[in-house]
Coordinates of N, CA and C in Angstrom, one line a residue:
X6 N 73.3 0.5 0.1 CA 73.3 1.8 0.8 C 74.8 2.3 1.0
X7 N 75.0 3.5 0.6 CA 76.4 4.1 0.9 C 76.5 4.6 2.3
X8 N 77.2 3.9 3.1 CA 77.3 4.3 4.6 C 78.8 4.8 4.8
X9 N 78.9 6.0 5.2 CA 80.2 6.6 5.5 C 80.6 6.4 7.0
X10 N 79.5 6.4 7.9 CA 79.8 6.3 9.3 C 78.6 5.8 10.1
X11 N 78.8 5.2 11.2 CA 77.7 4.8 12.1 C 77.8 5.6 13.4
X12 N 76.8 6.3 13.8 CA 76.8 7.2 15.0 C 75.9 6.5 16.1
X13 N 76.5 6.2 17.2 CA 75.9 5.4 18.2 C 75.5 6.3 19.4
X14 N 74.2 6.2 19.8 CA 73.8 6.7 21.2 C 74.5 5.7 22.2
X15 N 74.5 6.1 23.5 CA 75.1 5.2 24.4 C 74.1 4.5 25.4
X16 N 73.5 5.3 26.3 CA 72.7 4.6 27.3 C 71.4 4.1 26.6
X17 N 71.1 2.8 26.9 CA 69.9 2.2 26.4 C 70.1 1.6 25.0
X18 N 71.2 2.0 24.3 CA 71.5 1.6 22.9 C 72.7 0.6 23.0
X19 N 73.8 1.1 23.5 CA 75.0 0.2 23.7 C 75.0 -0.5 25.0
X20 N 74.6 0.3 26.0 CA 74.6 -0.2 27.4 C 73.3 -0.3 28.1
X21 N 73.0 -1.3 28.8 CA 71.7 -1.5 29.5 C 71.8 -0.8 30.8
X22 N 71.7 0.6 30.7 CA 71.9 1.4 31.9 C 70.6 2.3 32.2
X23 N 69.7 2.3 31.3 CA 68.5 3.1 31.5 C 67.7 2.7 32.8
X24 N 67.5 1.4 33.0 CA 66.8 1.0 34.2 C 67.5 1.3 35.5
X25 N 68.8 1.2 35.4 CA 69.6 1.6 36.6 C 69.4 3.0 36.9
X26 N 69.6 3.9 35.9 CA 69.5 5.3 36.1 C 68.1 5.7 36.6
X27 N 67.1 5.1 36.0 CA 65.7 5.5 36.4 C 65.5 5.1 37.9
X28 N 65.9 3.9 38.3 CA 65.7 3.5 39.7 C 66.5 4.4 40.6
X29 N 67.7 4.9 40.3 CA 68.4 5.7 41.1 C 67.8 7.1 41.3
X30 N 67.2 7.6 40.2 CA 66.5 8.9 40.2 C 65.3 8.8 41.2
X31 N 64.6 7.7 41.1 CA 63.4 7.6 41.9 C 63.8 7.4 43.4
X32 N 64.9 6.7 43.6 CA 65.4 6.5 45.0 C 65.9 7.8 45.6
X33 N 66.7 8.5 44.8 CA 67.2 9.8 45.3 C 66.1 10.8 45.6
X34 N 65.1 10.8 44.8 CA 64.0 11.7 45.0 C 63.3 11.4 46.3
X35 N 63.0 10.0 46.5 CA 62.3 9.6 47.7 C 63.1 9.9 49.0
X36 N 64.5 9.8 48.9 CA 65.3 10.1 50.0 C 65.2 11.6 50.5
X37 N 64.8 12.4 49.6 CA 64.6 13.9 49.8 C 63.2 14.3 49.9
X38 N 62.3 13.3 50.0 CA 60.9 13.6 50.1 C 60.1 14.0 48.9
X39 N 60.6 13.6 47.7 CA 60.0 13.9 46.4 C 59.5 12.6 45.8
X40 N 58.3 12.6 45.3 CA 57.8 11.4 44.6 C 58.1 11.6 43.1
X41 N 59.0 10.8 42.6 CA 59.4 10.9 41.2 C 59.0 9.5 40.6
X42 N 58.1 9.6 39.6 CA 57.6 8.4 39.0 C 58.4 7.9 37.7
X43 N 58.2 6.7 37.3 CA 58.9 6.3 36.1 C 58.6 7.2 34.9
X44 N 57.3 7.7 34.8 CA 57.0 8.5 33.6 C 57.7 9.9 33.8
X45 N 58.0 10.3 35.0 CA 58.7 11.6 35.2 C 60.2 11.4 34.7
X46 N 60.8 10.3 35.1 CA 62.2 10.0 34.7 C 62.3 9.8 33.2
X47 N 61.2 9.3 32.6 CA 61.3 9.1 31.1 C 61.5 10.4 30.4
X48 N 61.1 11.5 31.0 CA 61.3 12.8 30.3 C 62.7 13.1 30.1
X49 N 63.6 12.5 30.9 CA 65.0 12.8 30.9 C 65.8 12.0 29.8
X50 N 65.1 11.0 29.3 CA 65.7 10.1 28.4 C 66.2 10.8 27.1
X51 N 67.5 10.7 26.8 CA 68.0 11.3 25.6 C 68.3 12.8 25.6
X52 N 68.2 13.4 26.8 CA 68.5 14.8 26.9 C 69.7 15.1 27.8
X53 N 70.3 16.2 27.7 CA 71.4 16.5 28.5 C 71.0 17.2 29.8
X54 N 71.9 17.7 30.6 CA 71.6 18.2 31.9 C 70.8 19.5 31.8
X55 N 71.1 20.4 31.0 CA 70.4 21.6 30.9 C 68.9 21.4 30.4
X56 N 68.7 20.6 29.4 CA 67.4 20.3 29.0 C 66.6 19.5 30.0
X57 N 67.3 18.6 30.7 CA 66.6 17.9 31.8 C 66.1 18.8 32.9
X58 N 67.0 19.7 33.3 CA 66.6 20.7 34.3 C 65.4 21.5 33.9
X59 N 65.4 22.0 32.6 CA 64.3 22.7 32.1 C 63.0 21.9 32.2
X60 N 63.0 20.7 31.8 CA 61.8 19.9 31.8 C 61.3 19.6 33.2
X61 N 62.2 19.3 34.1 CA 61.8 19.0 35.5 C 61.3 20.3 36.2
X62 N 61.9 21.4 36.0 CA 61.5 22.6 36.6 C 60.1 23.0 36.1
X63 N 59.8 22.8 34.9 CA 58.5 23.0 34.3 C 57.5 22.0 35.0
X64 N 57.9 20.8 35.2 CA 57.0 19.8 35.7 C 56.8 19.9 37.2
X65 N 57.9 20.1 38.0 CA 57.8 20.1 39.4 C 57.7 21.5 40.1
X66 N 58.1 22.5 39.3 CA 58.1 23.8 39.8 C 59.5 24.4 40.0
X67 N 59.6 25.7 40.1 CA 60.8 26.4 40.1 C 61.7 26.1 41.4
X68 N 61.0 25.6 42.5 CA 61.7 25.3 43.7 C 62.3 23.9 43.7
X69 N 62.1 23.1 42.7 CA 62.6 21.7 42.7 C 64.1 21.7 42.6
X70 N 64.8 21.0 43.6 CA 66.3 21.1 43.7 C 66.9 20.1 42.6
X71 N 66.7 20.4 41.4 CA 67.2 19.5 40.3 C 68.7 19.2 40.4
X72 N 69.5 20.3 40.5 CA 70.9 20.1 40.4 C 71.4 19.2 41.6
X73 N 70.9 19.5 42.8 CA 71.3 18.7 43.9 C 70.9 17.2 43.7
X74 N 69.7 16.9 43.3 CA 69.3 15.5 43.1 C 70.0 14.9 42.0
X75 N 70.3 15.6 40.9 CA 71.0 15.1 39.8 C 72.4 14.7 40.2
X76 N 73.1 15.6 40.9 CA 74.5 15.4 41.3 C 74.6 14.1 42.2
X77 N 73.6 14.0 43.1 CA 73.6 12.8 44.0 C 73.3 11.5 43.1
X78 N 72.4 11.6 42.2 CA 72.1 10.5 41.4 C 73.3 10.1 40.5
X79 N 73.9 11.1 39.9 CA 75.1 10.8 39.0 C 76.2 10.2 39.8
X80 N 76.4 10.7 41.0 CA 77.5 10.1 41.9 C 77.3 8.6 42.1
X81 N 76.1 8.3 42.5 CA 75.8 6.8 42.7 C 75.8 6.0 41.4
X82 N 75.3 6.6 40.3 CA 75.3 6.0 39.0 C 76.7 5.7 38.5
X83 N 77.6 6.7 38.7 CA 79.0 6.6 38.2 C 79.7 5.6 39.0
X84 N 79.5 5.6 40.3 CA 80.2 4.6 41.2 C 79.8 3.2 40.8
X85 N 78.5 3.0 40.5 CA 78.0 1.6 40.1 C 78.7 1.2 38.8
X86 N 78.7 2.1 37.8 CA 79.2 1.8 36.5 C 80.7 1.7 36.4
X87 N 81.4 2.2 37.5 CA 82.8 2.0 37.5 C 83.3 0.6 37.7
X88 N 82.3 -0.2 38.2 CA 82.6 -1.7 38.4 C 82.2 -2.5 37.2
X89 N 81.1 -2.2 36.6 CA 80.5 -3.0 35.6 C 79.5 -2.2 34.7
X90 N 79.7 -2.3 33.4 CA 78.8 -1.7 32.5 C 78.1 -2.8 31.7
X91 N 76.8 -3.1 31.9 CA 76.1 -4.1 31.1 C 75.9 -3.8 29.7
X92 N 76.3 -4.7 28.8 CA 76.2 -4.4 27.3 C 74.8 -4.9 26.8
X93 N 74.3 -4.1 25.9 CA 73.1 -4.6 25.2 C 73.5 -5.7 24.2
X94 N 72.5 -6.6 23.9 CA 72.8 -7.8 23.1 C 73.4 -7.4 21.7
X95 N 74.4 -8.1 21.3 CA 75.0 -8.1 19.9 C 75.8 -6.8 19.7
X96 N 76.1 -6.0 20.8 CA 76.9 -4.8 20.6 C 78.3 -5.2 20.1
X97 N 79.0 -6.2 20.7 CA 80.3 -6.5 20.3 C 80.3 -7.1 18.9
X98 N 79.4 -7.9 18.6 CA 79.3 -8.5 17.2 C 79.2 -7.4 16.2
X99 N 78.4 -6.4 16.4 CA 78.2 -5.3 15.5 C 79.5 -4.4 15.4
X100 N 80.1 -4.1 16.5 CA 81.4 -3.3 16.5 C 82.5 -4.1 15.8
X101 N 82.6 -5.4 16.0 CA 83.6 -6.2 15.3 C 83.4 -6.2 13.8
X102 N 82.1 -6.3 13.4 CA 81.8 -6.3 11.9 C 82.1 -4.9 11.3
X103 N 81.8 -3.9 12.0 CA 82.1 -2.5 11.5 C 83.6 -2.3 11.3
X104 N 84.3 -2.8 12.3 CA 85.8 -2.7 12.2 C 86.3 -3.5 11.0
X105 N 85.8 -4.7 10.8 CA 86.2 -5.5 9.7 C 86.0 -4.7 8.3
X106 N 84.9 -4.0 8.3 CA 84.5 -3.4 7.0 C 85.1 -2.0 6.9
X107 N 85.8 -1.5 8.0 CA 86.4 -0.2 7.9 C 85.5 0.9 8.0
X108 N 84.3 0.8 8.6 CA 83.3 1.8 8.7 C 83.6 2.6 10.0
X109 N 83.8 3.9 9.9 CA 84.1 4.7 11.1 C 82.9 4.8 12.0
X110 N 83.1 5.0 13.3 CA 82.1 5.1 14.3 C 82.3 6.2 15.3
X111 N 81.2 6.7 15.8 CA 81.3 7.8 16.8 C 80.2 7.5 17.9
X112 N 80.4 8.1 19.1 CA 79.4 8.1 20.1 C 78.8 9.5 20.2
X113 N 77.5 9.6 20.1 CA 76.8 10.9 20.3 C 75.8 10.7 21.4
X114 N 76.2 11.2 22.6 CA 75.5 10.9 23.8 C 75.1 12.2 24.6
X115 N 73.9 12.1 25.3 CA 73.5 13.3 26.1 C 74.2 13.2 27.5
X116 N 74.9 12.2 27.8 CA 75.6 12.0 29.0 C 76.9 12.9 29.0
X117 N 77.4 13.3 30.1 CA 78.6 14.1 30.1 C 79.8 13.3 29.7
X118 N 80.9 14.0 29.2 CA 82.0 13.3 28.6 C 82.8 12.4 29.6
X119 N 82.9 12.8 30.8 CA 83.7 12.0 31.8 C 83.0 10.6 32.0
X120 N 81.7 10.6 32.1 CA 81.0 9.3 32.2 C 81.0 8.5 30.9
X121 N 80.8 9.2 29.8 CA 80.9 8.5 28.5 C 82.2 7.8 28.4
X122 N 83.3 8.5 28.7 CA 84.7 7.9 28.6 C 84.8 6.7 29.6
X123 N 84.3 6.9 30.8 CA 84.4 5.9 31.8 C 83.7 4.6 31.3
X124 N 82.4 4.8 30.8 CA 81.6 3.7 30.4 C 82.3 2.9 29.3
X125 N 82.8 3.6 28.3 CA 83.4 3.0 27.2 C 84.7 2.2 27.6
X126 N 85.4 2.8 28.5 CA 86.6 2.1 29.0 C 86.3 0.9 29.9
X127 N 85.3 1.0 30.8 CA 85.0 -0.1 31.6 C 84.4 -1.3 30.8
X128 N 83.6 -0.9 29.8 CA 83.0 -1.9 28.9 C 83.9 -2.5 27.9
X129 N 85.1 -1.9 27.8 CA 86.1 -2.5 26.9 C 85.8 -2.2 25.4
X130 N 85.1 -1.1 25.1 CA 84.8 -0.8 23.7 C 85.4 0.5 23.2
X131 N 86.2 1.2 24.0 CA 86.6 2.5 23.6 C 87.4 2.5 22.3
X132 N 88.2 1.4 22.1 CA 89.0 1.3 20.9 C 88.2 1.3 19.6
X133 N 86.9 1.0 19.7 CA 86.1 0.8 18.5 C 85.5 2.2 18.0
X134 N 85.8 3.3 18.7 CA 85.2 4.5 18.4 C 86.2 5.6 18.1
X135 N 86.1 6.3 16.9 CA 87.0 7.3 16.5 C 86.7 8.7 17.0
X136 N 85.5 8.9 17.5 CA 85.1 10.2 17.9 C 84.0 10.1 19.0
X137 N 83.9 11.1 19.9 CA 82.9 11.2 20.9 C 82.4 12.6 20.9
X138 N 81.1 12.8 21.0 CA 80.4 14.1 21.2 C 79.5 13.9 22.4
X139 N 79.7 14.5 23.5 CA 79.0 14.3 24.8 C 78.0 15.4 25.0
X140 N 77.1 15.2 26.0 CA 76.0 16.2 26.2 C 76.5 17.5 26.8
X141 N 77.7 17.5 27.4 CA 78.2 18.8 27.9 C 79.1 19.5 26.9
X142 N 79.1 19.0 25.7 CA 79.9 19.6 24.6 C 79.0 20.2 23.5
X143 N 77.7 20.2 23.7 CA 76.8 20.8 22.8 C 76.0 21.9 23.4
X144 N 75.6 22.8 22.7 CA 74.7 23.9 23.2 C 73.3 23.4 23.2
X145 N 72.9 22.7 22.2 CA 71.5 22.3 22.0 C 71.4 20.7 22.1
X146 N 70.7 20.3 23.2 CA 70.6 18.9 23.4 C 69.6 18.2 22.4
X147 N 69.7 16.9 22.3 CA 68.7 16.1 21.6 C 67.4 16.6 22.2
X148 N 66.3 16.8 21.4 CA 66.1 16.4 20.0 C 66.7 17.3 19.0
X149 N 67.5 18.3 19.3 CA 68.2 19.1 18.3 C 69.2 18.2 17.7
X150 N 69.6 18.5 16.4 CA 70.5 17.6 15.7 C 72.0 17.8 16.0
X151 N 72.4 18.8 16.9 CA 73.7 19.2 17.0 C 74.7 18.1 17.3
X152 N 74.4 17.2 18.2 CA 75.3 16.2 18.7 C 75.7 15.3 17.5
X153 N 74.7 14.9 16.6 CA 75.0 14.0 15.5 C 75.7 14.8 14.4
X154 N 75.4 16.0 14.2 CA 76.1 16.8 13.2 C 77.5 17.0 13.5
X155 N 77.8 17.1 14.8 CA 79.2 17.2 15.3 C 79.9 15.9 15.1
X156 N 79.2 14.8 15.4 CA 79.8 13.5 15.2 C 80.2 13.3 13.7
X157 N 79.3 13.6 12.8 CA 79.6 13.5 11.4 C 80.8 14.4 11.0
X158 N 80.8 15.6 11.5 CA 81.9 16.5 11.2 C 83.2 15.9 11.7
X159 N 83.3 15.4 12.9 CA 84.5 14.9 13.4 C 85.0 13.7 12.6
X160 N 84.1 12.9 12.0 CA 84.5 11.8 11.1 C 84.7 12.2 9.7
X161 N 84.4 13.4 9.3 CA 84.5 13.8 7.9 C 83.5 13.2 7.1
X162 N 82.3 13.0 7.6 CA 81.3 12.3 6.9 C 80.1 13.2 6.6
X163 N 79.4 12.9 5.5 CA 78.2 13.6 5.1 C 77.1 13.0 6.0
X164 N 76.3 13.9 6.7 CA 75.2 13.3 7.6 C 74.3 12.5 6.8
X165 N 74.0 12.8 5.5 CA 73.1 12.0 4.7 C 73.6 10.6 4.5
X166 N 74.9 10.4 4.7 CA 75.4 9.1 4.5 C 75.8 8.4 5.8
X167 N 75.2 8.9 6.9 CA 75.5 8.4 8.2 C 74.2 7.7 8.7
X168 N 74.4 6.6 9.4 CA 73.4 5.9 10.2 C 73.5 6.3 11.6
X169 N 72.4 6.7 12.2 CA 72.3 6.9 13.6 C 71.6 5.8 14.3
X170 N 72.1 5.2 15.3 CA 71.5 4.1 16.1 C 71.0 4.7 17.4
X171 N 69.7 4.6 17.7 CA 69.1 5.2 18.9 C 68.0 4.3 19.5
X172 N 67.8 4.5 20.8 CA 66.7 3.8 21.4 C 65.6 4.8 21.9
X173 N 65.9 6.1 22.0 CA 65.0 7.0 22.6 C 64.3 7.8 21.5
X174 N 63.1 8.4 21.9 CA 62.4 9.3 21.0 C 63.2 10.5 20.6
X175 N 63.8 11.1 21.7 CA 64.6 12.4 21.4 C 65.8 12.1 20.5
X176 N 66.3 10.9 20.7 CA 67.5 10.5 19.8 C 67.1 10.3 18.4
X177 N 66.0 9.7 18.1 CA 65.5 9.5 16.8 C 65.1 10.9 16.2
X178 N 64.5 11.7 16.9 CA 64.2 13.1 16.4 C 65.5 13.8 16.1
X179 N 66.5 13.7 16.9 CA 67.8 14.3 16.6 C 68.4 13.8 15.4
X180 N 68.5 12.5 15.2 CA 69.1 11.8 14.0 C 68.4 12.2 12.8
X181 N 67.0 12.2 12.8 CA 66.2 12.6 11.7 C 66.5 14.1 11.3
X182 N 66.5 14.9 12.3 CA 66.7 16.4 12.1 C 68.1 16.6 11.5
X183 N 69.1 15.8 11.8 CA 70.4 15.9 11.3 C 70.6 15.5 9.9
X184 N 69.5 14.9 9.3 CA 69.6 14.4 8.0 C 70.2 13.0 7.8
X185 N 70.4 12.4 9.0 CA 70.9 11.0 8.9 C 69.8 10.0 8.8
X186 N 70.2 8.8 8.5 CA 69.3 7.6 8.5 C 69.2 7.1 10.0
X187 N 68.1 7.5 10.7 CA 68.0 7.1 12.1 C 67.3 5.8 12.2
X188 N 68.0 4.9 12.8 CA 67.4 3.5 13.1 C 67.1 3.4 14.6
X189 N 65.9 3.0 14.9 CA 65.5 2.8 16.3 C 65.7 1.3 16.7
X190 N 66.4 1.1 17.8 CA 66.4 -0.2 18.4 C 65.8 0.0 19.8
X191 N 64.5 -0.2 20.0 CA 63.8 0.1 21.2 C 64.4 -0.6 22.4
X192 N 64.4 0.2 23.5 CA 64.7 -0.4 24.8 C 63.5 -0.2 25.8
X193 N 63.5 0.9 26.4 CA 62.4 1.2 27.4 C 61.2 1.9 26.7
X194 N 61.5 2.6 25.6 CA 60.4 3.3 24.9 C 60.0 2.6 23.7
X195 N 58.7 2.1 23.7 CA 58.2 1.4 22.5 C 58.0 2.3 21.3
X196 N 58.1 1.8 20.1 CA 57.8 2.7 18.9 C 56.4 3.3 18.9
X197 N 56.4 4.5 18.5 CA 55.1 5.2 18.4 C 54.9 5.5 16.9
X198 N 53.7 6.0 16.5 CA 53.5 6.4 15.1 C 54.5 7.5 14.7
X199 N 54.8 8.4 15.6 CA 55.8 9.4 15.2 C 57.2 8.7 14.9
X200 N 57.6 7.8 15.7 CA 58.9 7.1 15.5 C 58.8 6.3 14.2
X201 N 57.7 5.7 13.9 CA 57.6 4.9 12.6 C 57.7 5.9 11.4
X202 N 57.3 7.1 11.6 CA 57.4 8.1 10.5 C 58.8 8.6 10.4
X203 N 59.5 8.9 11.5 CA 60.8 9.5 11.5 C 61.9 8.5 11.2
X204 N 61.8 7.3 11.8 CA 62.9 6.4 11.7 C 63.0 5.8 10.3
X205 N 64.3 5.6 9.9 CA 64.6 4.9 8.6 C 64.2 3.4 8.8
X206 N 64.4 2.9 10.0 CA 64.0 1.5 10.3 C 63.8 1.4 11.8
X207 N 63.0 0.4 12.2 CA 62.9 0.0 13.6 C 63.2 -1.5 13.7
X208 N 64.3 -1.8 14.4 CA 64.8 -3.1 14.5 C 64.7 -3.7 15.9
X209 N 64.6 -5.0 16.0 CA 64.5 -5.6 17.3 C 65.8 -5.6 18.1
X210 N 67.0 -5.6 17.4 CA 68.2 -5.6 18.2 C 69.3 -5.1 17.3
X211 N 70.5 -4.9 17.8 CA 71.7 -4.5 17.1 C 72.1 -5.5 16.0
X212 N 71.8 -6.7 16.2 CA 72.2 -7.7 15.2 C 71.7 -7.4 13.8
X213 N 70.5 -6.9 13.7 CA 69.9 -6.6 12.4 C 70.5 -5.4 11.7
X214 N 71.3 -4.6 12.4 CA 71.9 -3.4 11.8 C 72.8 -3.8 10.6
X215 N 73.4 -4.9 10.7 CA 74.3 -5.4 9.6 C 73.7 -5.4 8.3
X216 N 72.4 -5.7 8.3 CA 71.6 -5.9 7.0 C 71.5 -4.5 6.3
X217 N 71.7 -3.4 7.0 CA 71.5 -2.1 6.4 C 72.9 -1.4 6.0
X218 N 74.0 -2.2 6.2 CA 75.2 -1.6 5.8 C 75.9 -2.5 4.7

């Protein structure tokens, strides 16, 4: 396969942060008298702030204080990750191999840029990425393809020759819509028939990605 670039999602793909974020959302909601369930929080996976607000307002109603709860959750989340960012298995091995082969990499995340940069720095992996496109830098959140199209553009790569690595449904939808080869490495969301149709491959971990490059 001719691979010009690898485009990485962040939360749940590189870093084991989804469970932490979900728990903090549920806790913040409870502190303000709202019952937020794991299935509610799952709607936010892979989307940026604007899309998340739209989904929650539709679900909970127009009076739901999304911005207030999100800001409080993000503040706690950011403070926690400033100390330690847990890596998903085989991330460093994959990044080291890509560097050896001279394959460019980018991060395409729905998280805001400040937190993306903080996480990459704290995790010690920022040097491995040549470009970042964050959730607050695109008009259309995943599942729209914009974030990955911008990643490919920044790296000077043809999307058709890019591999997207994702753990979320919306991320796989975005990678597929961008014309990339979207590979799913499941974390909290198990593969569905839709994912099996859209994904170029579904792999158990980042270790197996090497076989596709």
